[in-house]
Short mmCIF file of C-alpha atoms in Angstrom, two decimals:
data_model
loop_
_atom_site.label_atom_id
_atom_site.label_comp_id
_atom_site.label_asym_id
_atom_site.label_seq_id
_atom_site.Cartn_x
_atom_site.Cartn_y
_atom_site.Cartn_z
CA MET N 29 30.22 60.56 -106.43
CA ASP N 30 32.13 63.31 -104.63
CA MET N 31 32.34 62.31 -100.96
CA THR N 32 34.08 65.55 -99.94
CA GLN N 33 32.08 67.28 -97.24
CA GLU N 34 31.90 71.01 -96.94
CA PRO N 35 32.76 72.32 -93.45
CA VAL N 36 29.66 73.01 -91.39
CA ALA N 37 29.17 76.74 -90.97
CA THR N 38 28.61 77.94 -87.42
CA ALA N 39 26.70 81.05 -86.44
CA VAL N 40 28.63 84.14 -85.37
CA ARG N 41 26.51 86.85 -83.82
CA GLN N 42 26.46 89.77 -81.43
CA LEU N 43 24.98 88.67 -78.11
CA SER N 44 24.81 89.94 -74.58
CA TYR N 45 26.42 88.01 -71.74
CA ALA N 46 22.93 86.84 -70.68
CA GLU N 47 21.87 85.89 -74.22
CA ALA N 48 25.07 83.89 -74.64
CA ALA N 49 24.23 81.95 -71.48
CA VAL N 50 20.70 81.20 -72.70
CA LEU N 51 22.06 79.93 -76.01
CA ALA N 52 24.63 77.72 -74.28
CA VAL N 53 22.02 76.04 -72.08
CA GLN N 54 19.65 75.70 -75.04
CA ARG N 55 22.29 73.99 -77.18
CA GLU N 56 23.17 71.54 -74.39
CA MET N 57 19.50 70.79 -73.68
CA GLU N 58 18.95 70.09 -77.38
CA ALA N 59 21.99 67.82 -77.54
CA ASP N 60 21.47 65.95 -74.28
CA PRO N 61 18.04 65.12 -72.78
CA ARG N 62 19.70 64.61 -69.40
CA VAL N 63 20.31 68.36 -69.03
CA VAL N 64 17.70 69.99 -66.80
CA VAL N 65 17.43 73.35 -65.04
CA LEU N 66 16.10 73.96 -61.54
CA GLY N 67 15.86 77.03 -59.37
CA GLU N 68 13.78 80.00 -58.31
CA ASP N 69 12.18 81.99 -61.15
CA VAL N 70 13.85 80.02 -63.92
CA GLY N 71 10.46 79.56 -65.62
CA ARG N 72 10.13 83.27 -66.18
CA GLY N 73 13.70 83.50 -67.46
CA GLY N 74 15.65 84.12 -64.25
CA ILE N 75 16.24 87.45 -62.56
CA PHE N 76 18.92 88.36 -65.12
CA GLY N 77 17.22 86.83 -68.19
CA GLN N 78 19.77 84.01 -68.25
CA TYR N 79 17.05 81.39 -68.89
CA LYS N 80 14.76 83.46 -71.11
CA GLY N 81 12.43 81.30 -73.23
CA LEU N 82 13.83 77.96 -72.10
CA GLN N 83 10.77 76.76 -70.19
CA GLN N 84 8.58 77.66 -73.16
CA ARG N 85 10.88 75.65 -75.43
CA PHE N 86 11.56 72.60 -73.23
CA GLY N 87 8.64 72.53 -70.80
CA ALA N 88 8.28 72.71 -67.04
CA GLU N 89 9.60 69.16 -66.56
CA ARG N 90 13.06 70.21 -67.75
CA VAL N 91 13.09 73.85 -66.61
CA ILE N 92 11.80 73.45 -63.08
CA ASP N 93 10.62 76.25 -60.80
CA THR N 94 11.40 75.46 -57.17
CA PRO N 95 10.44 76.70 -53.71
CA ILE N 96 12.59 79.39 -52.08
CA SER N 97 15.08 77.07 -50.41
CA GLU N 98 18.66 76.99 -51.65
CA ALA N 99 19.40 73.92 -49.53
CA ALA N 100 16.52 72.06 -51.17
CA ILE N 101 17.51 73.24 -54.66
CA MET N 102 21.15 72.18 -54.26
CA GLY N 103 20.17 68.92 -52.58
CA ALA N 104 17.75 68.08 -55.37
CA GLY N 105 20.43 68.91 -57.92
CA VAL N 106 22.92 66.57 -56.25
CA GLY N 107 20.33 63.79 -56.20
CA MET N 108 19.47 64.36 -59.86
CA ALA N 109 23.14 64.23 -60.82
CA LEU N 110 23.72 61.00 -58.89
CA ALA N 111 20.67 59.52 -60.63
CA GLY N 112 22.13 60.24 -64.07
CA LEU N 113 20.90 63.73 -64.99
CA ARG N 114 23.04 66.80 -65.68
CA PRO N 115 21.34 69.58 -63.73
CA VAL N 116 21.92 73.32 -63.96
CA VAL N 117 21.39 74.44 -60.37
CA GLU N 118 20.44 78.13 -60.17
CA MET N 119 21.39 79.89 -56.92
CA ARG N 120 20.29 83.41 -58.04
CA VAL N 121 23.42 85.02 -56.50
CA VAL N 122 26.46 83.57 -54.76
CA ASP N 123 25.43 85.22 -51.49
CA PHE N 124 22.30 83.05 -51.37
CA ALA N 125 24.27 79.90 -52.20
CA LEU N 126 25.58 79.89 -48.65
CA CYS N 127 22.25 78.36 -47.59
CA GLY N 128 23.03 75.32 -49.75
CA MET N 129 26.71 74.90 -48.88
CA ASP N 130 26.38 71.62 -46.99
CA GLU N 131 25.00 69.79 -50.02
CA LEU N 132 27.71 71.23 -52.26
CA VAL N 133 30.66 70.88 -49.89
CA ASN N 134 29.86 67.59 -48.16
CA GLN N 135 27.97 65.78 -50.93
CA ALA N 136 28.65 67.03 -54.45
CA ALA N 137 32.36 67.74 -54.03
CA LYS N 138 33.21 64.51 -52.22
CA ASN N 139 31.02 61.77 -53.65
CA ARG N 140 33.34 60.70 -56.45
CA PHE N 141 36.28 60.37 -54.06
CA MET N 142 34.47 58.76 -51.11
CA PHE N 143 32.88 56.04 -53.25
CA GLY N 144 35.76 55.21 -55.56
CA GLY N 145 34.23 56.81 -58.64
CA GLN N 146 31.02 54.76 -58.45
CA GLY N 147 29.03 57.98 -58.23
CA ARG N 148 29.53 61.19 -60.19
CA VAL N 149 27.89 64.56 -59.62
CA PRO N 150 27.94 66.36 -63.01
CA LEU N 151 26.01 69.46 -61.96
CA VAL N 152 26.66 73.11 -62.78
CA ALA N 153 25.89 75.46 -59.89
CA ARG N 154 25.40 78.96 -61.28
CA MET N 155 26.18 81.56 -58.62
CA PRO N 156 26.35 85.15 -59.95
CA GLY N 157 29.04 86.92 -57.93
CA GLY N 158 30.72 90.26 -57.40
CA ILE N 159 29.61 93.74 -56.45
CA TRP N 160 26.01 94.42 -57.46
CA ASP N 161 25.54 98.17 -57.79
CA ALA N 162 23.79 99.70 -54.75
CA SER N 163 22.96 96.27 -53.33
CA ALA N 164 25.09 96.34 -50.18
CA ALA N 165 26.89 93.70 -48.16
CA GLN N 166 24.59 90.70 -48.55
CA HIS N 167 24.33 90.93 -52.34
CA SER N 168 27.84 91.97 -53.39
CA GLN N 169 30.26 89.27 -52.33
CA SER N 170 33.06 87.67 -54.34
CA LEU N 171 33.52 84.20 -52.88
CA GLU N 172 35.39 82.37 -55.63
CA ALA N 173 38.39 81.66 -53.37
CA TRP N 174 36.11 79.62 -51.05
CA PHE N 175 35.27 77.26 -53.86
CA ALA N 176 38.79 77.13 -55.31
CA HIS N 177 39.86 75.90 -51.86
CA LEU N 178 37.31 73.06 -52.03
CA PRO N 179 38.68 69.74 -53.41
CA GLY N 180 36.39 68.09 -55.92
CA VAL N 181 34.89 71.08 -57.74
CA VAL N 182 35.78 73.06 -60.85
CA VAL N 183 35.53 76.87 -60.57
CA VAL N 184 34.78 79.07 -63.60
CA CYS N 185 34.58 82.88 -63.87
CA PRO N 186 33.78 83.98 -67.46
CA ALA N 187 34.43 87.60 -68.42
CA THR N 188 32.97 87.88 -71.95
CA PRO N 189 29.85 86.75 -73.82
CA GLN N 190 31.97 84.33 -75.87
CA ASP N 191 33.42 82.74 -72.77
CA ASN N 192 30.04 82.62 -71.07
CA TYR N 193 28.74 80.65 -74.05
CA SER N 194 31.71 78.36 -74.55
CA LEU N 195 32.62 77.77 -70.90
CA LEU N 196 29.02 77.12 -69.85
CA ARG N 197 28.79 74.43 -72.53
CA ALA N 198 32.11 72.98 -71.38
CA ALA N 199 30.90 73.02 -67.78
CA LEU N 200 27.73 71.13 -68.73
CA GLN N 201 29.83 68.50 -70.49
CA CYS N 202 32.15 68.10 -67.51
CA GLY N 203 31.70 65.00 -65.36
CA ASP N 204 32.34 66.79 -62.08
CA PRO N 205 30.52 69.53 -60.13
CA VAL N 206 31.24 73.01 -61.50
CA VAL N 207 30.82 76.23 -59.53
CA TYR N 208 30.03 78.71 -62.29
CA ILE N 209 30.36 82.36 -61.21
CA GLU N 210 28.98 84.93 -63.64
CA HIS N 211 29.34 88.56 -62.62
CA LYS N 212 26.13 90.26 -61.53
CA THR N 213 26.76 93.38 -63.62
CA LEU N 214 27.98 91.79 -66.87
CA TRP N 215 24.61 90.51 -68.12
CA GLY N 216 24.08 93.37 -70.58
CA ALA N 217 27.67 93.41 -71.88
CA ARG N 218 27.71 92.60 -75.60
CA GLY N 219 30.26 90.90 -77.79
CA THR N 220 30.83 88.52 -80.67
CA VAL N 221 29.88 84.90 -80.01
CA ASP N 222 31.00 82.12 -82.33
CA GLU N 223 28.85 79.05 -81.66
CA GLY N 224 31.56 76.79 -83.03
CA LEU N 225 34.32 78.03 -80.74
CA ASP N 226 35.22 75.59 -78.00
CA VAL N 227 36.95 76.93 -74.89
CA PRO N 228 38.28 74.17 -72.63
CA LEU N 229 38.09 74.39 -68.87
CA GLY N 230 41.44 75.26 -67.31
CA LYS N 231 42.77 77.35 -70.21
CA ALA N 232 43.52 81.06 -69.75
CA ALA N 233 43.27 83.72 -72.47
CA HIS N 234 45.76 86.40 -73.42
CA ARG N 235 43.82 89.67 -73.72
CA ARG N 236 46.90 91.80 -74.45
CA ARG N 237 50.53 91.03 -75.21
CA GLY N 238 53.46 92.82 -73.65
CA ASP N 239 56.80 92.40 -71.89
CA ALA N 240 56.71 95.07 -69.16
CA LEU N 241 54.85 92.92 -66.62
CA THR N 242 52.25 90.19 -66.31
CA LEU N 243 48.76 91.20 -65.15
CA VAL N 244 46.35 88.41 -64.18
CA SER N 245 42.65 88.78 -63.42
CA TRP N 246 39.20 87.29 -64.12
CA GLY N 247 35.51 88.18 -64.32
CA ARG N 248 34.34 91.78 -64.52
CA GLN N 249 37.68 92.99 -63.18
CA MET N 250 39.12 92.19 -66.61
CA GLN N 251 37.33 95.25 -67.99
CA VAL N 252 38.93 97.47 -65.36
CA CYS N 253 42.32 95.91 -66.02
CA GLY N 254 41.84 96.56 -69.72
CA THR N 255 41.25 100.26 -69.03
CA ALA N 256 44.40 100.38 -66.88
CA CYS N 257 46.37 98.72 -69.69
CA GLU N 258 45.27 101.43 -72.12
CA THR N 259 46.56 104.09 -69.72
CA LEU N 260 49.86 102.27 -69.29
CA ALA N 261 50.25 101.71 -73.04
CA ALA N 262 50.00 105.47 -73.58
CA GLU N 263 53.03 105.73 -71.28
CA GLY N 264 54.95 103.11 -73.25
CA ILE N 265 54.28 100.30 -70.75
CA GLU N 266 52.97 97.24 -72.59
CA VAL N 267 51.35 94.72 -70.28
CA ASP N 268 50.82 90.98 -70.75
CA LEU N 269 47.16 90.76 -69.68
CA ILE N 270 45.90 87.25 -68.87
CA ASP N 271 42.26 86.37 -68.22
CA LEU N 272 42.39 83.28 -66.04
CA ARG N 273 38.76 82.27 -66.91
CA THR N 274 38.95 79.07 -64.85
CA LEU N 275 40.19 79.40 -61.27
CA TRP N 276 40.36 75.67 -60.71
CA PRO N 277 42.09 74.17 -62.48
CA TRP N 278 44.00 77.35 -63.25
CA ASP N 279 46.34 77.66 -66.21
CA ARG N 280 49.73 77.55 -64.49
CA GLU N 281 51.60 77.02 -67.77
CA THR N 282 50.37 80.23 -69.40
CA VAL N 283 50.82 82.35 -66.28
CA LEU N 284 54.25 81.00 -65.38
CA GLU N 285 55.54 81.35 -68.94
CA SER N 286 54.53 84.99 -68.93
CA CYS N 287 55.99 85.64 -65.47
CA GLY N 288 59.26 84.02 -66.45
CA ARG N 289 59.45 86.32 -69.45
CA THR N 290 58.41 89.60 -67.81
CA GLY N 291 59.88 89.03 -64.35
CA ARG N 292 56.94 90.82 -62.71
CA LEU N 293 53.42 89.73 -61.75
CA LEU N 294 50.45 91.80 -60.61
CA VAL N 295 47.28 89.87 -59.68
CA VAL N 296 44.05 91.88 -59.45
CA HIS N 297 40.65 90.72 -58.24
CA GLU N 298 37.40 92.24 -56.99
CA ALA N 299 37.32 89.88 -54.01
CA VAL N 300 38.77 90.82 -50.63
CA GLN N 301 42.56 90.74 -50.93
CA ALA N 302 43.17 88.90 -47.65
CA ALA N 303 43.32 85.17 -48.42
CA GLY N 304 42.07 85.81 -51.97
CA PHE N 305 42.89 83.49 -54.86
CA GLY N 306 45.45 86.03 -56.06
CA ALA N 307 47.70 84.90 -53.22
CA GLU N 308 47.80 81.37 -54.65
CA ILE N 309 48.81 82.67 -58.07
CA ALA N 310 51.41 85.06 -56.66
CA ALA N 311 53.00 82.43 -54.42
CA SER N 312 53.08 79.84 -57.21
CA ALA N 313 54.69 82.29 -59.64
CA ALA N 314 57.29 83.45 -57.11
CA GLU N 315 58.20 79.87 -56.22
CA ALA N 316 58.44 78.73 -59.85
CA THR N 317 60.05 81.75 -61.52
CA GLY N 318 61.43 84.05 -58.83
CA CYS N 319 59.50 86.97 -60.30
CA ARG N 320 58.51 90.03 -58.30
CA VAL N 321 54.87 89.86 -57.23
CA ALA N 322 52.15 92.22 -56.07
CA ARG N 323 48.42 91.83 -55.36
CA LEU N 324 45.43 94.14 -55.52
CA GLY N 325 42.04 93.32 -54.05
CA ALA N 326 39.30 94.82 -51.98
CA PRO N 327 39.81 95.80 -48.33
CA ARG N 328 38.48 93.38 -45.73
CA ILE N 329 35.23 95.26 -45.20
CA PRO N 330 31.57 94.55 -46.07
CA VAL N 331 30.48 96.30 -49.27
CA GLY N 332 28.58 99.47 -48.35
CA TYR N 333 25.23 100.54 -49.74
CA ALA N 334 25.98 104.25 -50.16
CA PRO N 335 27.97 104.95 -53.35
CA VAL N 336 30.84 106.55 -51.42
CA LEU N 337 31.13 103.43 -49.24
CA GLU N 338 30.68 100.99 -52.12
CA ALA N 339 33.53 102.75 -53.94
CA GLN N 340 35.90 101.81 -51.12
CA SER N 341 35.46 98.15 -52.05
CA ARG N 342 36.21 98.64 -55.73
CA VAL N 343 39.63 98.22 -57.33
CA GLY N 344 39.71 100.97 -59.94
CA ALA N 345 41.81 101.36 -63.06
CA GLU N 346 44.01 104.09 -61.59
CA ARG N 347 44.91 101.91 -58.60
CA ILE N 348 45.85 99.12 -60.99
CA ALA N 349 47.96 101.43 -63.15
CA SER N 350 49.71 102.85 -60.07
CA ALA N 351 50.48 99.37 -58.77
CA ALA N 352 51.90 98.39 -62.16
CA ARG N 353 54.16 101.45 -62.22
CA ALA N 354 55.39 100.72 -58.69
CA LEU N 355 56.12 97.09 -59.57
CA ARG N 356 58.31 98.23 -62.47
CA GLY N 357 60.13 100.81 -60.37
#
């Protein structure tokens, strides 16, 4: 009898960023009965369709609609995690998550350390972030640096449908609390998703290869950086473009190797530049490699509602290309 086993084929398909997220949660709920979802409007699929069909498939006891109270939702999620479940805690948008910060900061992030590992809080807090078109100051914030500064949590910012699938599954398998920041305007973005592709937390991705300078970003800003790289390539400037993907832990090895090779680092993010996470990357690279560094982020202003005001908070491709040219000069 031939005991040789054929490799198991995995599905590869074109999915949107939102569809990839649905599939990731579905696969984890199928594999692990401890995985549950709770939040506002999750029963009808979520405001971005990121839970579409899950309550119909798994029932209201595992996909739980909650009252409009982020503090109660996060608190319930922490309690569920401590009791042995693996909750997906839906915050709708990162701006609303501020109402549940005490439970996240003082309970979820610290429990493992304060009680010698006797308790674990394996929850995934989904907090869509970034500028939401024409949604103004209270719905357009990029707060990932807040969470990267918080000991005890993992911080993830996926930029592609593949990463949203693979990293969400990795987050749900992680034993610690994960702040999972999907961009509010990426939900319809489409791309190839390989269900069998594992992407570990803490590992960056090279999106382009080059020796002129290192460009580091994450989330939706990767698309803008990609456009800038096309412009620069037409001028003969080949950029090493790195998608950080996980802000904590961040992939120091990949970034520092690139900086040591190119001698120049430009960090770009949609968040306010002052005290942004780009400063951590720039300082680390300068200390470790002596490379020249520059940062690009939003001005320290609330995002405006009017298009002309909103545009002031965006870091466009031409600004990125100009900063890259200046760094090489």
